CSV table of C-alpha atoms in Angstrom, one decimal:
chain,number,residue,atom,x,y,z
A,1,UNK,CA,0.0,0.0,0.0
A,2,UNK,CA,1.5,3.3,-1.0
A,3,UNK,CA,1.2,6.3,1.3
A,4,UNK,CA,-0.5,9.3,-0.2
A,5,UNK,CA,-1.2,11.8,2.7
A,6,UNK,CA,-0.8,11.3,6.4
A,7,UNK,CA,-0.9,13.6,9.4
A,8,UNK,CA,2.7,12.9,9.7
A,9,UNK,CA,3.8,14.0,6.3
A,10,UNK,CA,6.3,16.5,7.7
A,11,UNK,CA,7.8,13.8,9.9
A,12,UNK,CA,8.3,11.5,7.0
A,13,UNK,CA,9.9,14.3,4.9
A,14,UNK,CA,12.2,15.1,7.7
A,15,UNK,CA,13.3,11.5,8.1
A,16,UNK,CA,14.0,11.3,4.4
A,17,UNK,CA,16.0,14.5,4.5
A,18,UNK,CA,17.9,13.6,7.7
A,19,UNK,CA,18.8,10.1,6.4
A,20,UNK,CA,20.1,11.6,3.1
A,21,UNK,CA,22.1,14.2,5.0
A,22,UNK,CA,23.6,11.6,7.4
A,23,UNK,CA,24.6,9.2,4.6
A,24,UNK,CA,26.1,12.1,2.6
A,25,UNK,CA,28.2,13.5,5.5
A,26,UNK,CA,29.0,10.8,8.0
A,27,UNK,CA,29.3,7.6,6.0
A,28,UNK,CA,29.5,8.7,3.1
A,29,UNK,CA,27.4,6.7,0.7
A,30,UNK,CA,25.2,8.1,-2.0
A,31,UNK,CA,21.6,7.0,-1.5
A,32,UNK,CA,18.3,7.5,-3.3
A,33,UNK,CA,15.0,7.7,-1.6
A,34,UNK,CA,12.1,5.7,-2.8
A,35,UNK,CA,8.3,5.9,-2.3
A,36,UNK,CA,7.1,5.3,1.2
A,37,UNK,CA,4.8,2.4,1.9
A,38,UNK,CA,3.0,0.7,4.8
A,39,UNK,CA,4.2,-2.7,5.9
A,40,UNK,CA,2.8,-5.1,8.5
A,41,UNK,CA,5.4,-6.0,11.1
A,42,UNK,CA,4.8,-9.8,10.5
A,43,UNK,CA,6.0,-9.3,7.0
A,44,UNK,CA,9.3,-7.7,7.9
A,45,UNK,CA,12.3,-9.9,7.3
A,46,UNK,CA,15.8,-8.6,7.4
A,47,UNK,CA,19.3,-9.3,8.7
A,48,UNK,CA,19.8,-6.3,11.0
A,49,UNK,CA,17.3,-4.2,12.9
A,50,UNK,CA,18.2,-1.1,14.9
A,51,UNK,CA,15.4,0.3,17.1
A,52,UNK,CA,15.1,3.6,19.0
A,53,UNK,CA,11.9,4.2,20.9
A,54,UNK,CA,10.7,7.7,21.7
A,55,UNK,CA,8.2,9.1,24.3
A,56,UNK,CA,6.7,12.5,24.9
A,57,UNK,CA,3.5,14.0,23.4
A,58,UNK,CA,3.9,11.3,20.8
A,59,UNK,CA,5.4,7.9,21.2
A,60,UNK,CA,6.7,5.3,18.8
A,61,UNK,CA,9.7,3.7,17.2
A,62,UNK,CA,12.2,4.7,14.6
A,63,UNK,CA,14.1,1.8,13.1
A,64,UNK,CA,16.6,0.9,10.5
A,65,UNK,CA,16.1,-2.4,8.7
A,66,UNK,CA,19.0,-3.5,6.5
A,67,UNK,CA,20.4,-6.6,5.0
A,68,UNK,CA,23.9,-7.9,5.5
A,69,UNK,CA,25.4,-6.4,2.4
A,70,UNK,CA,24.2,-2.8,3.0
A,71,UNK,CA,25.1,-3.1,6.7
A,72,UNK,CA,28.7,-4.1,5.7
A,73,UNK,CA,28.9,-1.3,3.2
A,74,UNK,CA,27.8,1.3,5.7
A,75,UNK,CA,30.2,0.0,8.3
A,76,UNK,CA,33.1,-0.2,5.9
A,77,UNK,CA,32.6,3.3,4.7
A,78,UNK,CA,32.2,4.7,8.3
A,79,UNK,CA,35.4,3.0,9.4
A,80,UNK,CA,37.3,3.5,6.3
A,81,UNK,CA,38.3,-0.2,6.1
A,82,UNK,CA,36.7,-3.2,4.4
A,83,UNK,CA,34.4,-5.1,6.8
A,84,UNK,CA,33.3,-8.5,5.5
A,85,UNK,CA,31.4,-10.1,8.4
A,86,UNK,CA,28.7,-8.9,10.7
A,87,UNK,CA,30.2,-8.2,14.2
A,88,UNK,CA,30.1,-5.7,17.0
A,89,UNK,CA,31.3,-2.8,14.9
A,90,UNK,CA,28.5,-3.4,12.4
A,91,UNK,CA,25.9,-3.3,15.1
A,92,UNK,CA,27.6,-0.2,16.6
A,93,UNK,CA,27.6,1.5,13.2
A,94,UNK,CA,24.0,0.8,12.4
A,95,UNK,CA,23.0,1.8,15.9
A,96,UNK,CA,24.8,5.1,15.5
A,97,UNK,CA,23.2,5.8,12.1
A,98,UNK,CA,19.8,5.2,13.7
A,99,UNK,CA,20.7,7.4,16.6
A,100,UNK,CA,21.6,10.2,14.2
A,101,UNK,CA,18.4,9.8,12.2
A,102,UNK,CA,16.3,9.9,15.4
A,103,UNK,CA,18.3,12.8,16.9
A,104,UNK,CA,18.1,14.8,13.8
A,105,UNK,CA,14.3,14.2,13.5
A,106,UNK,CA,13.9,15.2,17.2
A,107,UNK,CA,15.8,18.5,16.5
A,108,UNK,CA,13.7,19.3,13.4
A,109,UNK,CA,10.2,18.4,14.4
A,110,UNK,CA,10.1,19.3,18.1
A,111,UNK,CA,7.8,22.3,17.3
A,112,UNK,CA,5.3,20.0,15.6
A,113,UNK,CA,5.5,16.9,17.8
A,114,UNK,CA,6.5,18.5,21.2
A,115,UNK,CA,9.3,17.2,23.3
A,116,UNK,CA,10.7,13.8,22.5
A,117,UNK,CA,12.8,11.6,24.8
A,118,UNK,CA,14.8,9.1,22.8
A,119,UNK,CA,16.0,5.7,24.1
A,120,UNK,CA,19.5,4.5,23.2
A,121,UNK,CA,19.6,2.2,20.1
A,122,UNK,CA,18.9,-1.5,20.4
A,123,UNK,CA,20.5,-3.5,17.6
A,124,UNK,CA,19.5,-7.0,16.8
A,125,UNK,CA,21.3,-9.0,14.1
A,126,UNK,CA,22.4,-12.3,12.9
A,127,UNK,CA,21.7,-14.9,10.3
A,128,UNK,CA,19.5,-17.2,12.5
A,129,UNK,CA,17.5,-15.0,14.8
A,130,UNK,CA,13.8,-14.4,15.2
A,131,UNK,CA,12.0,-12.1,17.7
A,132,UNK,CA,8.5,-13.2,18.7
A,133,UNK,CA,6.2,-10.7,20.4
A,134,UNK,CA,5.0,-11.4,23.9
A,135,UNK,CA,1.3,-11.4,22.8
A,136,UNK,CA,1.8,-14.9,21.5
A,137,UNK,CA,0.8,-17.7,23.8
A,138,UNK,CA,4.1,-19.4,23.7
A,139,UNK,CA,7.5,-17.7,23.9
A,140,UNK,CA,9.5,-19.1,21.1
A,141,UNK,CA,12.8,-18.7,19.4
A,142,UNK,CA,12.9,-20.2,16.0
A,143,UNK,CA,15.6,-20.2,13.4
A,144,UNK,CA,14.7,-18.9,10.0
A,145,UNK,CA,17.2,-17.4,7.6
A,146,UNK,CA,17.0,-13.8,8.9
A,147,UNK,CA,15.8,-11.6,11.7
A,148,UNK,CA,12.0,-11.2,11.8
A,149,UNK,CA,10.1,-8.8,13.9
A,150,UNK,CA,6.7,-10.2,14.8
A,151,UNK,CA,4.0,-8.1,16.3
A,152,UNK,CA,0.7,-6.5,15.2
A,153,UNK,CA,1.9,-3.0,14.3
A,154,UNK,CA,2.0,-1.5,10.8
A,155,UNK,CA,5.1,0.4,10.0
A,156,UNK,CA,5.6,3.4,7.6
A,157,UNK,CA,8.6,2.3,5.6
A,158,UNK,CA,10.9,4.7,3.9
A,159,UNK,CA,13.0,2.8,1.4
A,160,UNK,CA,16.4,3.9,0.2
A,161,UNK,CA,18.7,2.4,-2.3
A,162,UNK,CA,22.5,2.5,-3.0
A,163,UNK,CA,24.2,0.7,-5.9
A,164,UNK,CA,21.6,-2.1,-6.1
A,165,UNK,CA,21.3,-2.6,-2.3
A,166,UNK,CA,18.2,-1.3,-0.4
A,167,UNK,CA,17.4,-0.6,3.2
A,168,UNK,CA,14.3,0.8,5.0
A,169,UNK,CA,13.9,3.4,7.7
A,170,UNK,CA,10.7,2.5,9.6
A,171,UNK,CA,8.4,4.6,11.7
A,172,UNK,CA,5.6,3.8,14.1
A,173,UNK,CA,4.1,6.9,15.7
A,174,UNK,CA,1.0,7.7,17.7
A,175,UNK,CA,-0.2,10.8,19.7
A,176,UNK,CA,-0.6,10.1,23.4
A,177,UNK,CA,-3.9,11.1,25.0
B,1,UNK,CA,52.3,17.1,21.8
B,2,UNK,CA,48.5,17.4,21.7
B,3,UNK,CA,46.4,14.9,23.4
B,4,UNK,CA,42.6,14.6,22.9
B,5,UNK,CA,40.1,12.6,24.9
B,6,UNK,CA,37.2,11.2,22.9
B,7,UNK,CA,34.1,10.3,25.0
B,8,UNK,CA,31.4,8.4,23.1
B,9,UNK,CA,29.7,5.1,23.9
B,10,UNK,CA,30.0,4.2,20.2
B,11,UNK,CA,33.4,2.9,19.3
B,12,UNK,CA,32.6,3.4,15.6
B,13,UNK,CA,31.8,7.1,16.3
B,14,UNK,CA,35.1,7.5,18.1
B,15,UNK,CA,36.9,6.1,15.1
B,16,UNK,CA,34.9,8.4,12.7
B,17,UNK,CA,35.9,11.5,14.7
B,18,UNK,CA,39.5,10.4,14.8
B,19,UNK,CA,39.5,9.9,11.0
B,20,UNK,CA,37.8,13.2,10.4
B,21,UNK,CA,40.3,15.1,12.6
B,22,UNK,CA,43.2,13.5,10.8
B,23,UNK,CA,41.8,14.2,7.4
B,24,UNK,CA,41.0,17.8,8.4
B,25,UNK,CA,44.7,18.5,9.0
B,26,UNK,CA,44.2,19.1,12.7
B,27,UNK,CA,47.3,18.1,14.6
B,28,UNK,CA,46.7,15.5,17.3
B,29,UNK,CA,49.5,13.3,18.6
B,30,UNK,CA,47.5,11.0,20.8
B,31,UNK,CA,43.8,10.0,21.1
B,32,UNK,CA,42.6,8.6,24.3
B,33,UNK,CA,39.1,7.0,24.3
B,34,UNK,CA,36.4,6.5,26.9
B,35,UNK,CA,33.0,4.9,26.6
B,36,UNK,CA,31.2,7.0,29.1
B,37,UNK,CA,31.6,9.9,31.5
B,38,UNK,CA,32.8,7.7,34.4
B,39,UNK,CA,35.6,6.2,32.4
B,40,UNK,CA,36.4,9.7,31.1
B,41,UNK,CA,37.0,11.0,34.6
B,42,UNK,CA,39.6,8.3,35.2
B,43,UNK,CA,41.4,9.3,31.9
B,44,UNK,CA,41.3,13.0,32.9
B,45,UNK,CA,43.1,12.3,36.2
B,46,UNK,CA,45.7,10.2,34.4
B,47,UNK,CA,46.5,12.4,31.5
B,48,UNK,CA,47.4,16.0,30.6
B,49,UNK,CA,44.8,16.8,28.0
B,50,UNK,CA,44.6,19.5,25.4
B,51,UNK,CA,41.0,18.9,24.4
B,52,UNK,CA,38.0,16.8,25.3
B,53,UNK,CA,35.3,15.8,22.8
B,54,UNK,CA,32.2,14.5,24.6
B,55,UNK,CA,28.9,12.8,23.5
B,56,UNK,CA,25.8,13.7,25.5
B,57,UNK,CA,23.7,10.5,25.8
B,58,UNK,CA,25.8,7.7,27.3
B,59,UNK,CA,25.2,4.9,29.8
B,60,UNK,CA,26.6,5.1,33.4
B,61,UNK,CA,27.4,8.8,33.3
B,62,UNK,CA,26.1,11.2,30.6
B,63,UNK,CA,28.2,13.8,28.9
B,64,UNK,CA,26.6,16.7,30.7
B,65,UNK,CA,27.1,15.0,34.1
B,66,UNK,CA,30.7,14.5,33.1
B,67,UNK,CA,31.2,18.2,32.2
B,68,UNK,CA,29.6,19.3,35.5
B,69,UNK,CA,31.8,16.9,37.5
B,70,UNK,CA,34.9,17.9,35.6
B,71,UNK,CA,34.3,21.6,36.2
B,72,UNK,CA,33.6,21.0,39.9
B,73,UNK,CA,37.0,19.5,40.3
B,74,UNK,CA,38.7,22.9,39.9
B,75,UNK,CA,41.7,21.4,38.1
B,76,UNK,CA,44.6,23.9,37.7
B,77,UNK,CA,44.3,23.7,33.9
B,78,UNK,CA,40.8,24.1,32.5
B,79,UNK,CA,40.7,21.7,29.5
B,80,UNK,CA,38.4,22.8,26.8
B,81,UNK,CA,35.3,20.6,26.2
B,82,UNK,CA,33.4,20.3,23.0
B,83,UNK,CA,30.1,18.5,23.0
B,84,UNK,CA,29.7,16.3,19.9
B,85,UNK,CA,26.1,15.0,20.0
B,86,UNK,CA,22.8,14.5,18.2
B,87,UNK,CA,21.1,16.8,20.8
B,88,UNK,CA,20.7,20.0,18.7
B,89,UNK,CA,18.2,22.1,20.5
B,90,UNK,CA,19.0,25.6,21.7
B,91,UNK,CA,18.1,24.6,25.2
B,92,UNK,CA,20.6,21.7,25.2
B,93,UNK,CA,23.3,24.0,23.8
B,94,UNK,CA,22.6,26.5,26.6
B,95,UNK,CA,22.6,23.8,29.2
B,96,UNK,CA,26.0,22.6,27.9
B,97,UNK,CA,27.4,26.1,28.0
B,98,UNK,CA,26.1,26.8,31.5
B,99,UNK,CA,27.6,23.5,32.6
B,100,UNK,CA,31.1,24.4,31.4
B,101,UNK,CA,31.3,23.2,27.8
B,102,UNK,CA,33.2,25.5,25.5
B,103,UNK,CA,31.7,24.6,22.2
B,104,UNK,CA,29.1,22.4,20.5
B,105,UNK,CA,29.0,20.2,17.4
B,106,UNK,CA,25.8,18.5,16.3
B,107,UNK,CA,25.9,15.1,14.6
B,108,UNK,CA,25.8,14.7,11.7
B,109,UNK,CA,28.7,17.0,11.1
B,110,UNK,CA,30.8,17.8,8.0
B,111,UNK,CA,34.6,17.7,8.1
B,112,UNK,CA,34.5,21.5,7.6
B,113,UNK,CA,32.3,22.0,10.7
B,114,UNK,CA,34.7,19.8,12.7
B,115,UNK,CA,37.8,21.6,11.5
B,116,UNK,CA,36.2,25.1,12.0
B,117,UNK,CA,35.2,24.3,15.6
B,118,UNK,CA,38.2,22.2,16.7
B,119,UNK,CA,40.6,24.6,14.9
B,120,UNK,CA,40.0,27.0,17.8
B,121,UNK,CA,41.7,24.5,20.1
B,122,UNK,CA,44.1,22.5,18.0
B,123,UNK,CA,46.9,23.4,15.5
B,124,UNK,CA,46.1,22.9,11.8
B,125,UNK,CA,48.7,21.7,9.3
């Protein structure tokens, strides 16, 4: 489902702008933004997930979903050395990118969204991991080919591509009563 | 001999800052690293520093707590502190200044921004 208009258009635009600025200055990797879309969480499958939750007048999650190849490319560029395997530096790099995206968003949209308190990034990665939400009747750890994030939320996904590789910045947001 | 303390819970970010400083032509002879404010206080007492670069949000002891503690120590030499953080609001910048930080760089930064700010405290080739 393609997103046409939402009450958070400005937030989405700022995430796109911030992500492009961060990739241009801090990594640096040239990226192209695609068209945003909705995705049910049960359908998300990827190799690395970096999550930052936020609270305040609005609450939600900003996340970076990327496969192994783009994660290695980002890490290699950030460190200035070729990284060929997922390890702590890769998680650290992806977490820091997410931190900068969330921080930049917070700085740019605080007038629209009110104060935001950001968590530190949580990065989950590996070739054989699955997260199962606690709403299921049985806690389970299964072993598919990539990380999956199972819950009932629908994400706004903002896709980006670089030299044939793609990654998504995801957003869940709601106004608190 | 210039010695710079880098305080950031991200080892990758510490490496990026080091690389950017070197590529900017700023002269640093030694980098010392700390993963949080508490570790940084130990490094401060064990080294003669020329500059401290400090993240804000870190576990154990935040950057702003570190700056406040550092300034309360009344060390004979007041080492300049530059905050390097994603926190970019005017209120945070003012809080940092009032706590004793000398300058402020918001992530993401360009190599030019880093050179312009740190050039006040370090020699440039």
